[in-house]
Short mmCIF file of C-alpha atoms and ligand atoms in Angstrom, two decimals:
data_model
loop_
_atom_site.label_atom_id
_atom_site.label_comp_id
_atom_site.label_asym_id
_atom_site.label_seq_id
_atom_site.Cartn_x
_atom_site.Cartn_y
_atom_site.Cartn_z
CA MET A 23 0.07 0.14 0.01
CA ALA A 24 0.88 3.85 -0.54
CA SER A 25 2.42 4.82 2.69
CA ALA A 26 0.38 7.89 2.91
CA ARG A 27 -3.21 5.97 3.86
CA LYS A 28 -2.77 4.59 7.05
CA PHE A 29 -3.57 0.19 6.94
CA PHE A 30 -6.77 -0.37 8.32
CA VAL A 31 -8.11 -4.02 9.09
CA GLY A 32 -11.60 -4.68 9.89
CA GLY A 33 -12.44 -7.98 11.64
CA ASN A 34 -16.08 -8.84 10.67
CA TRP A 35 -17.19 -11.56 13.35
CA LYS A 36 -21.02 -11.56 11.39
CA MET A 37 -23.22 -13.13 13.63
CA ASN A 38 -20.82 -15.31 16.05
CA GLY A 39 -20.02 -15.34 19.33
CA THR A 40 -21.25 -15.52 22.97
CA LYS A 41 -19.74 -13.44 25.76
CA ALA A 42 -17.25 -15.94 26.64
CA GLU A 43 -16.36 -16.58 23.36
CA ILE A 44 -15.98 -12.54 22.66
CA ASP A 45 -13.83 -12.33 26.20
CA GLY A 46 -11.16 -15.29 24.16
CA ILE A 47 -11.11 -12.85 20.95
CA ILE A 48 -10.89 -9.59 23.08
CA GLY A 49 -8.04 -11.95 25.18
CA PHE A 50 -5.96 -12.40 22.05
CA LEU A 51 -5.90 -8.63 20.57
CA THR A 52 -4.85 -7.30 24.05
CA ALA A 53 -2.01 -9.41 24.24
CA GLY A 54 -1.12 -8.52 20.45
CA PRO A 55 1.18 -7.46 19.91
CA LEU A 56 -0.73 -4.76 17.43
CA ASP A 57 1.20 -2.93 14.54
CA PRO A 58 0.30 1.04 16.33
CA ASN A 59 0.62 1.87 12.99
CA ALA A 60 -2.74 0.16 11.65
CA ASP A 61 -6.71 0.88 12.60
CA LEU A 62 -8.29 -1.70 13.84
CA VAL A 63 -12.24 -2.11 13.87
CA CYS A 64 -14.21 -4.98 15.23
CA GLY A 65 -17.55 -5.67 13.44
CA VAL A 66 -19.92 -6.91 16.37
CA PRO A 67 -23.22 -8.32 16.62
CA ALA A 68 -25.78 -5.79 17.73
CA CYS A 69 -26.63 -7.01 20.94
CA TYR A 70 -22.65 -7.51 22.30
CA LEU A 71 -21.69 -4.12 21.00
CA ASP A 72 -21.78 -2.37 24.27
CA TYR A 73 -20.20 -5.33 26.03
CA ALA A 74 -17.32 -5.35 23.25
CA ARG A 75 -16.95 -1.46 23.38
CA GLN A 76 -16.73 -1.93 27.02
CA LYS A 77 -14.18 -4.34 26.94
CA LEU A 78 -11.99 -3.42 24.28
CA PRO A 79 -8.95 -1.33 24.28
CA ALA A 80 -9.85 2.12 23.34
CA THR A 81 -7.54 1.85 20.80
CA ILE A 82 -9.83 -0.65 19.05
CA GLY A 83 -12.41 0.82 17.28
CA VAL A 84 -15.94 -1.17 17.62
CA ALA A 85 -18.42 -1.04 14.46
CA ALA A 86 -22.27 -2.21 14.22
CA GLN A 87 -22.56 -4.56 11.08
CA ASN A 88 -25.99 -2.71 10.02
CA CYS A 89 -28.05 0.38 11.09
CA TYR A 90 -31.02 1.61 9.74
CA LYS A 91 -31.45 4.99 7.54
CA VAL A 92 -33.35 7.24 10.05
CA ALA A 93 -32.94 8.40 13.57
CA LYS A 94 -36.09 6.39 15.34
CA GLY A 95 -39.26 4.58 14.99
CA ALA A 96 -41.50 2.45 14.07
CA PHE A 97 -38.81 -0.26 12.48
CA THR A 98 -39.23 -2.83 14.47
CA GLY A 99 -35.81 -5.27 14.69
CA GLU A 100 -33.38 -2.37 13.44
CA ILE A 101 -31.18 -0.39 15.03
CA SER A 102 -29.98 3.50 14.30
CA PRO A 103 -26.83 5.58 14.26
CA ALA A 104 -27.86 7.33 17.24
CA MET A 105 -27.99 4.18 19.26
CA ILE A 106 -24.37 2.73 18.18
CA LYS A 107 -22.62 6.26 19.00
CA ASP A 108 -24.81 6.40 22.25
CA ILE A 109 -23.06 2.99 23.75
CA GLY A 110 -19.78 4.46 22.59
CA ALA A 111 -19.51 2.63 19.19
CA GLU A 112 -18.09 4.67 16.16
CA TRP A 113 -18.18 2.68 12.84
CA VAL A 114 -20.82 0.76 10.96
CA ILE A 115 -20.67 -1.54 8.10
CA LEU A 116 -23.07 -0.99 5.48
CA GLY A 117 -23.69 -3.16 2.41
CA HIS A 118 -21.76 -5.94 3.64
CA SER A 119 -22.79 -8.93 0.63
CA GLU A 120 -24.92 -10.43 2.94
CA ARG A 121 -27.00 -7.84 3.40
CA ARG A 122 -27.37 -7.39 0.04
CA ASN A 123 -28.00 -10.98 -1.18
CA VAL A 124 -29.25 -12.71 1.71
CA PHE A 125 -31.54 -9.59 2.81
CA GLY A 126 -32.00 -8.08 0.00
CA GLU A 127 -30.58 -4.55 0.18
CA SER A 128 -30.80 -2.02 -2.73
CA ASP A 129 -27.89 -0.02 -3.80
CA ALA A 130 -30.48 2.57 -2.91
CA LEU A 131 -31.06 1.38 0.28
CA ILE A 132 -27.10 1.09 1.32
CA GLY A 133 -26.97 4.82 -0.29
CA GLU A 134 -29.21 6.22 2.54
CA LYS A 135 -27.83 4.30 5.12
CA VAL A 136 -24.56 5.70 4.53
CA ALA A 137 -25.70 9.30 4.20
CA HIS A 138 -27.80 9.16 7.48
CA ALA A 139 -24.86 7.19 9.23
CA LEU A 140 -22.44 9.98 8.32
CA SER A 141 -24.57 12.79 9.20
CA GLU A 142 -24.94 11.24 12.77
CA GLY A 143 -21.55 11.14 13.28
CA LEU A 144 -20.78 7.16 12.69
CA LYS A 145 -17.68 6.52 10.32
CA VAL A 146 -18.92 4.21 7.94
CA ILE A 147 -17.13 1.08 6.20
CA PRO A 148 -19.27 0.42 2.74
CA CYS A 149 -18.75 -2.73 0.78
CA ILE A 150 -19.02 -3.65 -3.06
CA GLY A 151 -18.20 -6.44 -4.96
CA GLU A 152 -19.23 -8.53 -7.68
CA LYS A 153 -20.79 -12.13 -7.85
CA LEU A 154 -18.67 -14.96 -9.80
CA GLU A 155 -21.41 -15.03 -12.63
CA GLU A 156 -20.86 -11.32 -13.11
CA ARG A 157 -17.55 -11.67 -13.03
CA GLU A 158 -17.33 -14.41 -15.60
CA ALA A 159 -19.46 -12.15 -17.83
CA GLY A 160 -16.92 -9.80 -17.95
CA LYS A 161 -19.30 -7.15 -15.66
CA THR A 162 -17.18 -7.00 -12.49
CA GLU A 163 -16.27 -3.27 -13.59
CA GLU A 164 -20.22 -2.36 -14.59
CA VAL A 165 -21.03 -3.64 -11.25
CA VAL A 166 -18.54 -2.32 -8.94
CA PHE A 167 -18.85 1.12 -10.44
CA THR A 168 -22.74 1.15 -9.75
CA GLN A 169 -22.34 0.24 -6.50
CA LEU A 170 -20.00 2.58 -5.40
CA LYS A 171 -22.01 5.43 -7.20
CA ALA A 172 -24.83 4.99 -5.20
CA ILE A 173 -22.58 5.10 -2.19
CA VAL A 174 -20.22 7.86 -3.41
CA ASP A 175 -23.85 10.20 -4.44
CA LYS A 176 -24.36 10.41 -0.53
CA ILE A 177 -21.01 10.95 0.86
CA PRO A 178 -20.98 14.80 1.48
CA ALA A 179 -17.55 16.16 0.49
CA ASP A 180 -16.12 17.16 4.38
CA LYS A 181 -16.99 13.50 5.26
CA TRP A 182 -14.57 11.49 3.21
CA ASP A 183 -12.06 10.54 6.22
CA SER A 184 -14.91 9.05 7.77
CA VAL A 185 -15.10 6.32 4.67
CA VAL A 186 -13.19 3.23 4.67
CA ILE A 187 -14.34 1.49 1.52
CA ALA A 188 -14.39 -2.62 1.25
CA TYR A 189 -13.99 -4.53 -1.89
CA GLU A 190 -14.89 -7.76 -1.24
CA PRO A 191 -15.50 -9.94 -4.59
CA VAL A 192 -19.10 -12.05 -3.59
CA TRP A 193 -17.18 -15.02 -4.87
CA ALA A 194 -14.25 -15.01 -2.59
CA ILE A 195 -16.27 -14.41 1.04
CA GLY A 196 -16.14 -17.23 3.33
CA THR A 197 -15.17 -19.84 0.09
CA GLY A 198 -11.62 -19.98 0.79
CA LYS A 199 -10.93 -18.85 -2.65
CA THR A 200 -9.05 -15.71 -1.80
CA ALA A 201 -8.75 -12.93 -4.72
CA THR A 202 -5.34 -13.13 -6.12
CA PRO A 203 -2.97 -10.08 -5.12
CA GLN A 204 -3.00 -8.62 -9.04
CA GLN A 205 -6.97 -9.90 -9.37
CA ALA A 206 -6.99 -7.68 -6.10
CA GLN A 207 -4.88 -5.08 -7.03
CA GLU A 208 -6.66 -4.83 -10.42
CA VAL A 209 -10.03 -4.14 -9.12
CA HIS A 210 -8.69 -1.37 -6.36
CA GLY A 211 -6.80 0.45 -9.08
CA LYS A 212 -9.92 0.84 -10.85
CA LEU A 213 -11.73 1.93 -7.89
CA ARG A 214 -9.23 4.47 -6.97
CA GLN A 215 -8.99 5.44 -10.67
CA TRP A 216 -12.97 6.20 -10.58
CA LEU A 217 -12.86 8.11 -7.66
CA SER A 218 -10.20 10.34 -9.36
CA ASP A 219 -12.23 10.88 -12.16
CA ASN A 220 -15.71 10.74 -10.51
CA VAL A 221 -15.20 12.64 -7.14
CA SER A 222 -11.41 14.13 -6.80
CA PRO A 223 -8.06 13.40 -6.98
CA ASP A 224 -7.36 14.41 -3.17
CA VAL A 225 -10.16 11.84 -2.04
CA ALA A 226 -9.05 9.43 -4.65
CA GLN A 227 -5.17 9.64 -3.14
CA LYS A 228 -6.35 9.68 0.38
CA THR A 229 -9.54 7.04 0.80
CA ARG A 230 -8.26 3.82 2.09
CA ILE A 231 -9.44 1.02 -0.05
CA ILE A 232 -9.34 -2.30 2.11
CA TYR A 233 -9.87 -5.96 0.28
CA GLY A 234 -12.21 -8.63 1.65
CA GLY A 235 -12.89 -12.21 1.02
CA SER A 236 -10.95 -15.21 2.59
CA VAL A 237 -8.03 -13.20 3.93
CA THR A 238 -6.12 -15.52 6.26
CA ALA A 239 -2.64 -15.25 7.78
CA ASP A 240 -0.90 -16.81 5.12
CA ASN A 241 -2.05 -14.75 2.11
CA CYS A 242 -2.53 -11.21 3.98
CA ARG A 243 1.19 -9.74 3.51
CA GLU A 244 0.96 -10.17 -0.03
CA LEU A 245 -2.41 -8.71 -0.24
CA ALA A 246 -0.69 -5.94 1.52
CA LYS A 247 1.81 -5.33 -0.57
CA GLU A 248 -0.36 -3.89 -3.51
CA ALA A 249 -0.10 -0.21 -4.18
CA ASP A 250 -4.02 0.11 -3.54
CA ILE A 251 -4.88 -2.18 -1.32
CA ASP A 252 -5.20 -0.59 2.51
CA GLY A 253 -5.83 -3.10 4.24
CA SER A 254 -8.41 -6.22 4.65
CA LEU A 255 -11.80 -6.66 5.95
CA VAL A 256 -11.80 -10.04 7.49
CA GLY A 257 -14.59 -12.45 8.70
CA GLY A 258 -14.04 -16.28 9.76
CA ALA A 259 -9.98 -15.33 10.29
CA SER A 260 -11.10 -12.21 12.79
CA LEU A 261 -12.34 -15.16 15.18
CA LYS A 262 -8.93 -16.40 15.59
CA PRO A 263 -5.90 -15.81 17.24
CA ASP A 264 -4.22 -15.73 13.86
CA PHE A 265 -6.22 -12.51 12.90
CA VAL A 266 -3.21 -10.71 14.87
CA HIS A 267 -0.75 -11.63 11.96
CA ILE A 268 -3.31 -10.15 9.56
CA VAL A 269 -4.09 -6.85 11.85
CA ASN A 270 0.23 -6.65 11.64
CA ALA A 271 0.25 -7.79 7.81
CA SER A 272 1.98 -4.14 6.66
CA GLN A 273 4.72 -4.27 9.11
C1 PEP B 18 -16.25 -10.60 5.11
O1 PEP B 18 -16.92 -10.92 6.19
O2 PEP B 18 -16.55 -9.72 4.78
C2 PEP B 18 -15.58 -11.63 4.71
C3 PEP B 18 -14.84 -11.08 3.83
O3 PEP B 18 -15.44 -13.12 5.25
P1 PEP B 18 -13.92 -13.92 4.90
O4 PEP B 18 -13.04 -13.27 5.69
O5 PEP B 18 -14.87 -15.17 5.97
O6 PEP B 18 -14.26 -13.97 3.91
#
């Protein structure tokens, strides 16, 4: 990665964990040692956000894995950015492929969520990525640019410091099939160019674009060497002690 952008690693716990298991994760993260030059944020299930925030060191960020697009009201089962902030968490992951593909979230809804979360002062990790059939049909760029545009259109000019974009090819998530560093770099480079052309060269240079999809302690270093890969978003491997190596991949 380019040295001007701080390495960023997100751990997405998905719908995993009990208090006892979370204590174990907090234990290995606290023991580290973690690279002080990397940002680390854990994506925690909603019911454990408060618990994790209270127990994790302040140097480790806490993210919700989703939130709704308005402040409060009759939206049974949803949580708002204001609630996430109220318990002391700072981040939210939005538009994860599981939200898109299991729960049917549209580009438009994800854009609205990004807008509201930013307006409430949360930092956001919006996710984009193509499915296998889209890649095989040569549609990767078209898909990720469309997804990115729906998000970018909702980001005010003064909020870019609160955004970390995650490129997560759907075929690589939870499958053990990591994109090669070259495959990932190719898309990251195009995303950065798109930001330069459609937002500004400054935003393109400063915004972190992280890769997600079967990142492990074995492949994280090669990915981290690529010029436009500024870190990773990690599912399964973020639950295990090896995650420390992934956080330290740019050292
Ligand atoms: C994810 O949940 O964002 C993810 C990339 O999962 P995994 O690392 O398990 O592929």
